Amino acid sequence: MVLVVVFGVALLIAVLLSGLAARTVLSTSFLFLVGGALVSDGFLGLIHITPDSEIVSVTADLALFAVLFTDGMHVSFPKLRENWRNPARALALGMPLALIGTALITHYLVGLDWTTSFLVGAVLAPTDPVFASAIVGRKEVPAKLRQLLNVESGINDGLALPVVLVLIAAAGPTSGHAEASLGKIALELFLGLLFGVALPFLVVELVRFRLLGAEPKLQPLLPLAIGVILYAACHLTHANPYLAAFSAGAVLTARSLEAKEAFEPLGEALAELAKFAALLVFGALLTPHLFGDLSFGGYVAVVLAIVLIRPASLLLSLLGTRFDRREKLVAAWFGPKGFASVVYGLLVLQAGIPQGEEAFTLIAVCIAFSIIAHSSTDVPIARLFNVDDLAGVAGGDTPPRGAAEAEETARAGKTDRGER
């Protein structure tokens, strides 16, 4: 119950300061992270949470599922068909480069063996849709840039999971059963995609029966019911819940734009609550002892992973695209680590591999640094585009291409998620 009180107080403070946070570098995400750290054993000692506490994995899992479900609803298949190359470059080239780069610095600076180093790279390779939404949700940012970050962060979690599980099997006591692990992983991904496509498709078809249909005030609960059933079904069958969540949101929007529009306000609010709860719990893990366990080489690796590896890998993947220099730099910088990495990091810790604790410490510190760095730079980055747009209008010029695309997208009501 103490945790509930702390969450309520943190939520109240975050809401009261949200207006200020929207105009400055102050971040509501940072408030919850710091709040969790302050009430943990490392400081005030009001709550006792350890990495193996069930609440840690549950809140991170729920937050990631909720955000991926709502993220999927902002995918426009017509626009994605027109501009699929940029997300494909980021996923097929940028993500593997980030994985390899992180593995190299982990091995040489932290001293982990090669298998565990590549495991750390796989855990930290995906970008987080929760924190990428801070940029994706701002209309000042060009539409194609928002789409790139949205699709990349929504899909790379599911792509990273098989690699993480295979490397855990290779590093752990079950390393002799790699073929069986690959088959199991493929089945989980297939089931996740199957559930994510089939369930919303069937529900939308049911709604179209003459005798069925939801009252206007209950319409927002229809996608919520789909999400609840999907989450439970995935965990009961061991299907991949993250791939299922993202694909379900995308299919639901493609089949019923009315359902998407009815659910959007409720879905955004629920995703925010799940995110804040997970941040508070994760913050409770960030004790002085955790930071003290990381070596100097580990801190160097963390900084390089955030400011060098991700930016360099994405810049290379975007060579030859139509993004201008500023858009490439923004896309390269905004690759936050978050709840996907938390969930996968916990899998590493619970797998019992020889260097699992050292790997989790590195992962946790990197996530914390990334949350602070990226959640405090979203407003200044968005203002870079907004200032130029205003300057163009004041000078009587045609609005920049990115602003025109964003305005057109907003009118179409297909990909914008609204302000967060």
CSV table of C-alpha atoms in Angstrom, one decimal:
chain,number,residue,atom,x,y,z
A,1,MET,CA,0.0,0.0,0.0
A,2,VAL,CA,3.0,2.3,0.6
A,3,LEU,CA,3.8,1.9,-3.1
A,4,VAL,CA,0.3,2.9,-4.1
A,5,VAL,CA,0.5,6.1,-1.9
A,6,VAL,CA,3.9,6.9,-3.4
A,7,PHE,CA,2.5,6.4,-6.9
A,8,GLY,CA,-0.5,8.6,-6.2
A,9,VAL,CA,1.7,11.4,-4.9
A,10,ALA,CA,4.1,11.2,-7.8
A,11,LEU,CA,1.2,11.2,-10.2
A,12,LEU,CA,-0.3,14.3,-8.6
A,13,ILE,CA,3.1,16.1,-8.8
A,14,ALA,CA,3.6,15.0,-12.4
A,15,VAL,CA,0.2,16.3,-13.4
A,16,LEU,CA,0.7,19.6,-11.7
A,17,LEU,CA,4.1,20.1,-13.3
A,18,SER,CA,3.1,18.7,-16.7
A,19,GLY,CA,2.4,22.1,-18.2
A,20,LEU,CA,5.9,23.3,-17.2
A,21,ALA,CA,7.4,20.1,-18.4
A,22,ALA,CA,5.8,20.5,-21.8
A,23,ARG,CA,7.6,23.9,-22.2
A,24,THR,CA,11.0,23.1,-20.7
A,25,VAL,CA,13.6,20.3,-20.3
A,26,LEU,CA,11.8,19.1,-17.1
A,27,SER,CA,10.5,15.6,-17.7
A,28,THR,CA,7.6,13.8,-16.0
A,29,SER,CA,9.3,10.5,-16.7
A,30,PHE,CA,12.4,11.7,-14.9
A,31,LEU,CA,10.2,12.7,-11.9
A,32,PHE,CA,8.9,9.1,-11.5
A,33,LEU,CA,12.3,7.7,-12.0
A,34,VAL,CA,13.7,9.9,-9.2
A,35,GLY,CA,10.7,9.3,-7.1
A,36,GLY,CA,11.2,5.5,-7.2
A,37,ALA,CA,14.8,5.9,-6.4
A,38,LEU,CA,14.1,8.2,-3.4
A,39,VAL,CA,11.6,5.8,-1.7
A,40,SER,CA,13.8,2.7,-2.3
A,41,ASP,CA,16.1,1.0,0.1
A,42,GLY,CA,19.0,3.1,-1.1
A,43,PHE,CA,17.5,6.3,0.3
A,44,LEU,CA,14.3,6.6,2.4
A,45,GLY,CA,13.7,2.8,2.6
A,46,LEU,CA,9.9,3.1,2.3
A,47,ILE,CA,9.6,0.3,-0.2
A,48,HIS,CA,11.7,-2.8,-0.8
A,49,ILE,CA,12.0,-3.9,-4.4
A,50,THR,CA,14.7,-6.2,-5.9
A,51,PRO,CA,15.3,-7.2,-9.5
A,52,ASP,CA,13.7,-10.6,-8.9
A,53,SER,CA,10.5,-9.0,-7.4
A,54,GLU,CA,7.5,-10.0,-9.5
A,55,ILE,CA,6.2,-6.4,-9.6
A,56,VAL,CA,9.2,-5.4,-11.6
A,57,SER,CA,8.6,-7.8,-14.5
A,58,VAL,CA,4.8,-7.3,-14.4
A,59,THR,CA,4.8,-3.5,-14.5
A,60,ALA,CA,7.5,-3.4,-17.3
A,61,ASP,CA,5.7,-6.1,-19.3
A,62,LEU,CA,2.3,-4.3,-19.0
A,63,ALA,CA,3.8,-0.9,-19.8
A,64,LEU,CA,5.5,-2.2,-22.9
A,65,PHE,CA,2.3,-4.1,-24.1
A,66,ALA,CA,0.1,-1.1,-23.5
A,67,VAL,CA,2.3,1.3,-25.4
A,68,LEU,CA,2.9,-1.1,-28.3
A,69,PHE,CA,-0.8,-1.6,-28.6
A,70,THR,CA,-1.5,2.1,-28.8
A,71,ASP,CA,1.5,2.6,-31.0
A,72,GLY,CA,0.2,0.1,-33.5
A,73,MET,CA,-3.0,2.2,-33.9
A,74,HIS,CA,-0.9,5.0,-35.3
A,75,VAL,CA,0.4,3.0,-38.2
A,76,SER,CA,-1.1,3.9,-41.5
A,77,PHE,CA,-0.7,1.1,-43.9
A,78,PRO,CA,-1.1,3.3,-47.0
A,79,LYS,CA,1.6,5.7,-45.8
A,80,LEU,CA,3.8,2.8,-44.7
A,81,ARG,CA,3.6,1.2,-48.2
A,82,GLU,CA,4.7,4.5,-49.6
A,83,ASN,CA,7.6,5.1,-47.1
A,84,TRP,CA,8.6,1.6,-46.0
A,85,ARG,CA,12.2,1.9,-47.0
A,86,ASN,CA,13.3,4.2,-44.2
A,87,PRO,CA,12.0,2.0,-41.3
A,88,ALA,CA,13.4,-1.0,-43.2
A,89,ARG,CA,16.8,0.6,-43.3
A,90,ALA,CA,16.8,1.4,-39.6
A,91,LEU,CA,15.6,-2.2,-38.7
A,92,ALA,CA,17.7,-4.2,-41.1
A,93,LEU,CA,21.0,-2.2,-41.0
A,94,GLY,CA,20.9,0.3,-38.1
A,95,MET,CA,19.7,-2.2,-35.4
A,96,PRO,CA,22.3,-4.9,-36.2
A,97,LEU,CA,25.1,-2.2,-36.3
A,98,ALA,CA,24.0,-1.0,-32.9
A,99,LEU,CA,24.0,-4.5,-31.5
A,100,ILE,CA,27.5,-5.2,-32.8
A,101,GLY,CA,28.9,-1.9,-31.7
A,102,THR,CA,27.5,-2.3,-28.2
A,103,ALA,CA,28.9,-5.8,-28.0
A,104,LEU,CA,32.3,-4.6,-28.9
A,105,ILE,CA,32.5,-1.9,-26.3
A,106,THR,CA,31.0,-4.2,-23.7
A,107,HIS,CA,33.6,-6.9,-24.3
A,108,TYR,CA,36.7,-4.6,-24.4
A,109,LEU,CA,35.6,-2.0,-21.8
A,110,VAL,CA,33.7,-4.1,-19.3
A,111,GLY,CA,35.4,-7.5,-19.8
A,112,LEU,CA,32.4,-9.7,-20.4
A,113,ASP,CA,32.8,-12.8,-22.6
A,114,TRP,CA,31.8,-12.5,-26.2
A,115,THR,CA,28.4,-14.3,-25.8
A,116,THR,CA,27.3,-12.2,-22.9
A,117,SER,CA,28.6,-9.1,-24.6
A,118,PHE,CA,26.5,-9.8,-27.7
A,119,LEU,CA,23.6,-10.5,-25.3
A,120,VAL,CA,24.0,-7.0,-23.8
A,121,GLY,CA,24.1,-5.6,-27.3
A,122,ALA,CA,20.8,-7.4,-28.2
A,123,VAL,CA,19.1,-6.2,-25.0
A,124,LEU,CA,20.1,-2.6,-25.7
A,125,ALA,CA,19.6,-2.6,-29.4
A,126,PRO,CA,15.8,-1.9,-29.5
A,127,THR,CA,14.6,1.6,-29.1
A,128,ASP,CA,11.7,2.2,-26.7
A,129,PRO,CA,8.3,3.3,-28.0
A,130,VAL,CA,7.4,4.8,-24.7
A,131,PHE,CA,10.1,7.5,-24.8
A,132,ALA,CA,10.2,7.8,-28.6
A,133,SER,CA,6.5,8.9,-28.3
A,134,ALA,CA,7.7,12.2,-26.8
A,135,ILE,CA,8.9,13.0,-30.3
A,136,VAL,CA,6.4,11.0,-32.4
A,137,GLY,CA,3.5,12.8,-30.6
A,138,ARG,CA,4.6,16.3,-31.6
A,139,LYS,CA,3.1,17.8,-34.7
A,140,GLU,CA,6.0,20.2,-35.2
A,141,VAL,CA,8.2,17.2,-36.1
A,142,PRO,CA,8.0,16.2,-39.8
A,143,ALA,CA,5.6,13.4,-40.5
A,144,LYS,CA,8.2,11.1,-42.2
A,145,LEU,CA,10.5,11.4,-39.2
A,146,ARG,CA,7.7,10.6,-36.8
A,147,GLN,CA,6.8,7.6,-38.9
A,148,LEU,CA,10.4,6.3,-38.9
A,149,LEU,CA,10.7,6.5,-35.2
A,150,ASN,CA,7.2,5.1,-34.5
A,151,VAL,CA,7.6,2.1,-36.8
A,152,GLU,CA,11.2,1.4,-35.7
A,153,SER,CA,10.5,1.5,-32.0
A,154,GLY,CA,7.3,-0.5,-32.4
A,155,ILE,CA,8.8,-3.4,-34.3
A,156,ASN,CA,12.4,-3.6,-33.1
A,157,ASP,CA,11.3,-4.9,-29.7
A,158,GLY,CA,9.9,-8.0,-31.3
A,159,LEU,CA,12.9,-8.4,-33.6
A,160,ALA,CA,15.3,-8.3,-30.7
A,161,LEU,CA,13.6,-10.8,-28.5
A,162,PRO,CA,14.5,-13.9,-30.6
A,163,VAL,CA,18.1,-12.9,-30.6
A,164,VAL,CA,18.1,-12.3,-26.8
A,165,LEU,CA,16.5,-15.7,-26.1
A,166,VAL,CA,19.0,-17.5,-28.4
A,167,LEU,CA,22.0,-15.8,-26.8
A,168,ILE,CA,20.6,-16.6,-23.3
A,169,ALA,CA,20.4,-20.2,-24.4
A,170,ALA,CA,23.9,-20.1,-25.7
A,171,ALA,CA,25.3,-18.5,-22.6
A,172,GLY,CA,23.3,-20.5,-20.0
A,173,PRO,CA,23.0,-24.0,-18.8
A,174,THR,CA,20.8,-24.9,-21.8
A,175,SER,CA,23.4,-24.0,-24.4
A,176,GLY,CA,23.3,-27.5,-25.8
A,177,HIS,CA,19.7,-27.1,-26.9
A,178,ALA,CA,20.0,-24.2,-29.3
A,179,GLU,CA,18.0,-25.9,-32.1
A,180,ALA,CA,15.1,-26.6,-29.7
A,181,SER,CA,15.2,-22.9,-28.5
A,182,LEU,CA,15.1,-21.6,-32.1
A,183,GLY,CA,12.0,-23.7,-32.8
A,184,LYS,CA,10.3,-22.5,-29.7
A,185,ILE,CA,11.1,-18.9,-30.4
A,186,ALA,CA,9.8,-19.2,-34.0
A,187,LEU,CA,6.6,-20.7,-32.6
A,188,GLU,CA,6.2,-17.9,-30.1
A,189,LEU,CA,6.6,-15.2,-32.8
A,190,PHE,CA,4.2,-16.9,-35.1
A,191,LEU,CA,1.5,-17.2,-32.4
A,192,GLY,CA,2.0,-13.6,-31.4
A,193,LEU,CA,1.5,-12.4,-35.0
A,194,LEU,CA,-1.4,-14.8,-35.5
A,195,PHE,CA,-3.2,-13.6,-32.4
A,196,GLY,CA,-2.5,-10.0,-33.1
A,197,VAL,CA,-4.0,-10.2,-36.5
A,198,ALA,CA,-6.9,-12.6,-36.0
A,199,LEU,CA,-8.4,-11.3,-32.8
A,200,PRO,CA,-9.1,-7.7,-33.8
A,201,PHE,CA,-10.2,-8.9,-37.3
A,202,LEU,CA,-12.8,-11.2,-35.8
A,203,VAL,CA,-14.0,-8.7,-33.2
A,204,VAL,CA,-14.5,-6.0,-35.9
A,205,GLU,CA,-16.5,-8.5,-38.0
A,206,LEU,CA,-18.7,-9.3,-35.0
A,207,VAL,CA,-19.4,-5.6,-34.5
A,208,ARG,CA,-20.7,-5.4,-38.1
A,209,PHE,CA,-23.5,-7.9,-37.4
A,210,ARG,CA,-26.9,-6.3,-37.4
A,211,LEU,CA,-27.9,-7.3,-33.9
A,212,LEU,CA,-24.5,-6.4,-32.3
A,213,GLY,CA,-22.8,-3.1,-31.7
A,214,ALA,CA,-21.6,-0.9,-28.8
A,215,GLU,CA,-23.3,2.1,-27.4
A,216,PRO,CA,-21.3,5.3,-28.0
A,217,LYS,CA,-20.2,5.6,-24.3
A,218,LEU,CA,-19.0,2.0,-24.3
A,219,GLN,CA,-17.2,2.1,-27.7
A,220,PRO,CA,-13.8,2.9,-26.1
A,221,LEU,CA,-14.0,-0.4,-24.2
A,222,LEU,CA,-14.1,-2.5,-27.3
A,223,PRO,CA,-10.3,-2.1,-28.1
A,224,LEU,CA,-9.6,-2.4,-24.4
A,225,ALA,CA,-11.4,-5.7,-24.3
A,226,ILE,CA,-9.3,-6.9,-27.3
A,227,GLY,CA,-6.1,-5.8,-25.5
A,228,VAL,CA,-7.0,-7.6,-22.3
A,229,ILE,CA,-7.9,-10.8,-24.1
A,230,LEU,CA,-4.8,-10.6,-26.2
A,231,TYR,CA,-2.5,-10.0,-23.3
A,232,ALA,CA,-3.9,-13.0,-21.3
A,233,ALA,CA,-4.0,-15.3,-24.4
A,234,CYS,CA,-0.3,-14.5,-25.1
A,235,HIS,CA,0.8,-15.3,-21.6
A,236,LEU,CA,-1.2,-18.5,-21.4
A,237,THR,CA,0.1,-19.8,-24.7
A,238,HIS,CA,3.6,-18.3,-24.4
A,239,ALA,CA,3.0,-16.3,-27.6
A,240,ASN,CA,5.1,-13.2,-28.1
A,241,PRO,CA,2.9,-10.4,-26.5
A,242,TYR,CA,4.8,-7.5,-27.9
A,243,LEU,CA,4.5,-8.5,-31.6
A,244,ALA,CA,0.9,-9.3,-30.9
A,245,ALA,CA,0.2,-5.9,-29.3
A,246,PHE,CA,1.7,-3.9,-32.1
A,247,SER,CA,0.1,-5.9,-34.9
A,248,ALA,CA,-3.3,-5.9,-33.1
A,249,GLY,CA,-3.3,-2.1,-32.9
A,250,ALA,CA,-2.3,-1.7,-36.5
A,251,VAL,CA,-5.0,-4.2,-37.7
A,252,LEU,CA,-7.7,-2.6,-35.5
A,253,THR,CA,-7.0,0.8,-37.1
A,254,ALA,CA,-6.9,-0.6,-40.6
A,255,ARG,CA,-10.3,-2.4,-40.1
A,256,SER,CA,-12.1,0.2,-38.0
A,257,LEU,CA,-11.0,3.8,-37.8
A,258,GLU,CA,-14.0,4.5,-35.6
A,259,ALA,CA,-12.8,2.1,-33.0
A,260,LYS,CA,-9.3,3.7,-33.0
A,261,GLU,CA,-10.7,7.2,-32.7
A,262,ALA,CA,-13.1,6.2,-29.8
A,263,PHE,CA,-10.3,4.4,-27.9
A,264,GLU,CA,-7.5,6.9,-28.5
A,265,PRO,CA,-8.0,9.2,-25.4
A,266,LEU,CA,-8.6,6.2,-23.1
A,267,GLY,CA,-5.7,4.3,-24.6
A,268,GLU,CA,-3.2,7.1,-24.3
A,269,ALA,CA,-4.2,7.7,-20.6
A,270,LEU,CA,-3.8,4.0,-19.8
A,271,ALA,CA,-0.5,3.8,-21.6
A,272,GLU,CA,0.7,6.8,-19.6
A,273,LEU,CA,-0.4,5.3,-16.3
A,274,ALA,CA,1.4,2.0,-17.1
A,275,LYS,CA,4.5,3.9,-18.1
A,276,PHE,CA,4.6,5.9,-14.9
A,277,ALA,CA,4.0,2.9,-12.7
A,278,ALA,CA,6.8,1.0,-14.4
A,279,LEU,CA,9.2,4.0,-14.2
A,280,LEU,CA,8.5,4.3,-10.4
A,281,VAL,CA,9.2,0.6,-9.9
A,282,PHE,CA,12.3,0.6,-12.1
A,283,GLY,CA,13.5,3.7,-10.3
A,284,ALA,CA,13.3,1.7,-7.0
A,285,LEU,CA,16.0,-0.6,-8.4
A,286,LEU,CA,18.4,2.3,-9.0
A,287,THR,CA,20.1,2.2,-5.6
A,288,PRO,CA,23.6,3.6,-4.9
A,289,HIS,CA,24.8,-0.1,-4.5
A,290,LEU,CA,23.7,-0.8,-8.2
A,291,PHE,CA,25.6,2.2,-9.5
A,292,GLY,CA,28.6,1.4,-7.3
A,293,ASP,CA,28.8,-2.1,-8.8
A,294,LEU,CA,29.5,-0.8,-12.3
A,295,SER,CA,33.2,-0.3,-13.1
A,296,PHE,CA,34.7,2.8,-14.7
A,297,GLY,CA,34.9,1.0,-18.0
A,298,GLY,CA,31.2,0.2,-17.6
A,299,TYR,CA,30.3,3.9,-17.4
A,300,VAL,CA,32.4,4.6,-20.4
A,301,ALA,CA,30.5,1.9,-22.3
A,302,VAL,CA,27.2,3.3,-21.2
A,303,VAL,CA,28.0,6.8,-22.5
A,304,LEU,CA,29.4,5.5,-25.8
A,305,ALA,CA,26.3,3.3,-26.3
A,306,ILE,CA,24.0,6.3,-26.0
A,307,VAL,CA,26.0,9.1,-27.7
A,308,LEU,CA,28.0,7.2,-30.2
A,309,ILE,CA,26.8,3.7,-31.1
A,310,ARG,CA,23.2,4.4,-31.7
A,311,PRO,CA,23.7,7.7,-33.5
A,312,ALA,CA,26.5,6.3,-35.7
A,313,SER,CA,24.6,3.1,-36.6
A,314,LEU,CA,21.4,5.0,-37.6
A,315,LEU,CA,23.3,7.7,-39.6
A,316,LEU,CA,24.9,5.0,-41.6
A,317,SER,CA,21.6,3.3,-42.3
A,318,LEU,CA,20.1,6.5,-43.5
A,319,LEU,CA,22.8,7.4,-46.0
A,320,GLY,CA,21.2,8.1,-49.4
A,321,THR,CA,17.7,8.8,-48.0
A,322,ARG,CA,15.8,12.0,-48.5
A,323,PHE,CA,16.0,13.1,-44.9
A,324,ASP,CA,17.8,16.4,-44.5
A,325,ARG,CA,20.8,16.7,-42.2
A,326,ARG,CA,18.8,17.9,-39.2
A,327,GLU,CA,16.2,15.1,-39.5
A,328,LYS,CA,19.0,12.5,-39.7
A,329,LEU,CA,20.6,13.9,-36.6
A,330,VAL,CA,17.3,13.9,-34.7
A,331,ALA,CA,16.5,10.3,-35.7
A,332,ALA,CA,20.0,9.2,-34.8
A,333,TRP,CA,19.9,10.8,-31.4
A,334,PHE,CA,16.4,9.8,-30.4
A,335,GLY,CA,17.0,6.1,-29.8
A,336,PRO,CA,16.0,5.8,-26.2
A,337,LYS,CA,16.5,2.6,-24.2
A,338,GLY,CA,13.5,1.7,-22.1
A,339,PHE,CA,11.0,-1.0,-21.0
A,340,ALA,CA,11.8,-3.5,-23.7
A,341,SER,CA,15.4,-3.5,-22.4
A,342,VAL,CA,14.2,-3.7,-18.8
A,343,VAL,CA,12.1,-6.8,-19.6
A,344,TYR,CA,14.9,-8.4,-21.6
A,345,GLY,CA,17.5,-7.5,-18.9
A,346,LEU,CA,15.4,-9.2,-16.3
A,347,LEU,CA,15.3,-12.3,-18.5
A,348,VAL,CA,19.1,-12.2,-18.5
A,349,LEU,CA,19.3,-11.8,-14.7
A,350,GLN,CA,16.8,-14.7,-14.1
A,351,ALA,CA,18.5,-17.1,-16.6
A,352,GLY,CA,21.4,-17.9,-14.2
A,353,ILE,CA,24.1,-17.3,-16.8
A,354,PRO,CA,27.7,-16.9,-15.3
A,355,GLN,CA,28.0,-13.1,-15.9
A,356,GLY,CA,24.3,-12.3,-15.7
A,357,GLU,CA,24.5,-10.0,-12.7
A,358,GLU,CA,27.3,-7.9,-14.3
A,359,ALA,CA,25.3,-7.7,-17.6
A,360,PHE,CA,22.1,-6.6,-15.8
A,361,THR,CA,24.0,-3.9,-13.9
A,362,LEU,CA,25.3,-2.5,-17.1
A,363,ILE,CA,21.9,-2.7,-18.8
A,364,ALA,CA,20.1,-1.0,-15.9
A,365,VAL,CA,22.5,1.9,-15.7
A,366,CYS,CA,22.4,2.4,-19.4
A,367,ILE,CA,18.6,2.5,-19.4
A,368,ALA,CA,18.6,5.0,-16.5
A,369,PHE,CA,21.1,7.3,-18.3
A,370,SER,CA,19.1,7.0,-21.5
A,371,ILE,CA,15.8,7.9,-19.9
A,372,ILE,CA,17.3,11.0,-18.3
A,373,ALA,CA,19.1,12.0,-21.5
A,374,HIS,CA,16.2,11.5,-24.0
A,375,SER,CA,13.3,12.5,-21.8
A,376,SER,CA,14.9,15.9,-21.1
A,377,THR,CA,15.7,16.6,-24.8
A,378,ASP,CA,12.4,16.0,-26.5
A,379,VAL,CA,11.1,19.6,-26.0
A,380,PRO,CA,14.3,21.4,-27.3
A,381,ILE,CA,14.4,19.0,-30.3
A,382,ALA,CA,10.7,19.7,-31.2
A,383,ARG,CA,11.3,23.4,-30.9
A,384,LEU,CA,14.1,23.2,-33.5
A,385,PHE,CA,11.4,22.3,-36.1
A,386,ASN,CA,8.8,24.7,-34.6
A,387,VAL,CA,11.1,27.7,-34.7
A,388,ASP,CA,11.9,27.2,-38.3
A,389,ASP,CA,8.3,26.7,-39.2
A,390,LEU,CA,7.3,30.0,-37.5
A,391,ALA,CA,10.3,31.8,-39.2
A,392,GLY,CA,9.1,30.6,-42.6
A,393,VAL,CA,5.5,31.7,-42.0
A,394,ALA,CA,6.7,35.1,-40.7
A,395,GLY,CA,8.8,35.7,-43.8
A,396,GLY,CA,6.0,34.8,-46.1
A,397,ASP,CA,7.6,31.6,-47.3
A,398,THR,CA,6.0,28.4,-48.0
A,399,PRO,CA,5.9,26.2,-44.8
A,400,PRO,CA,8.8,23.7,-44.7
A,401,ARG,CA,8.1,20.3,-46.2
A,402,GLY,CA,8.1,18.6,-42.8
A,403,ALA,CA,5.5,21.0,-41.4
A,404,ALA,CA,3.3,20.6,-44.5
A,405,GLU,CA,3.5,16.8,-44.2
A,406,ALA,CA,2.7,16.9,-40.5
A,407,GLU,CA,-0.3,19.2,-41.1
A,408,GLU,CA,-1.6,16.9,-43.8
A,409,THR,CA,-1.1,13.9,-41.6
A,410,ALA,CA,-3.0,15.5,-38.7
A,411,ARG,CA,-5.9,16.3,-41.0
A,412,ALA,CA,-6.0,12.8,-42.3
A,413,GLY,CA,-6.2,11.6,-38.7
A,414,LYS,CA,-4.2,8.5,-39.5
A,415,THR,CA,-0.8,8.6,-37.8
A,416,ASP,CA,-0.8,11.3,-35.2
A,417,ARG,CA,-1.1,10.2,-31.6
A,418,GLY,CA,-1.6,13.8,-30.2
A,419,GLU,CA,0.4,15.5,-27.5
A,420,ARG,CA,1.8,13.4,-24.7
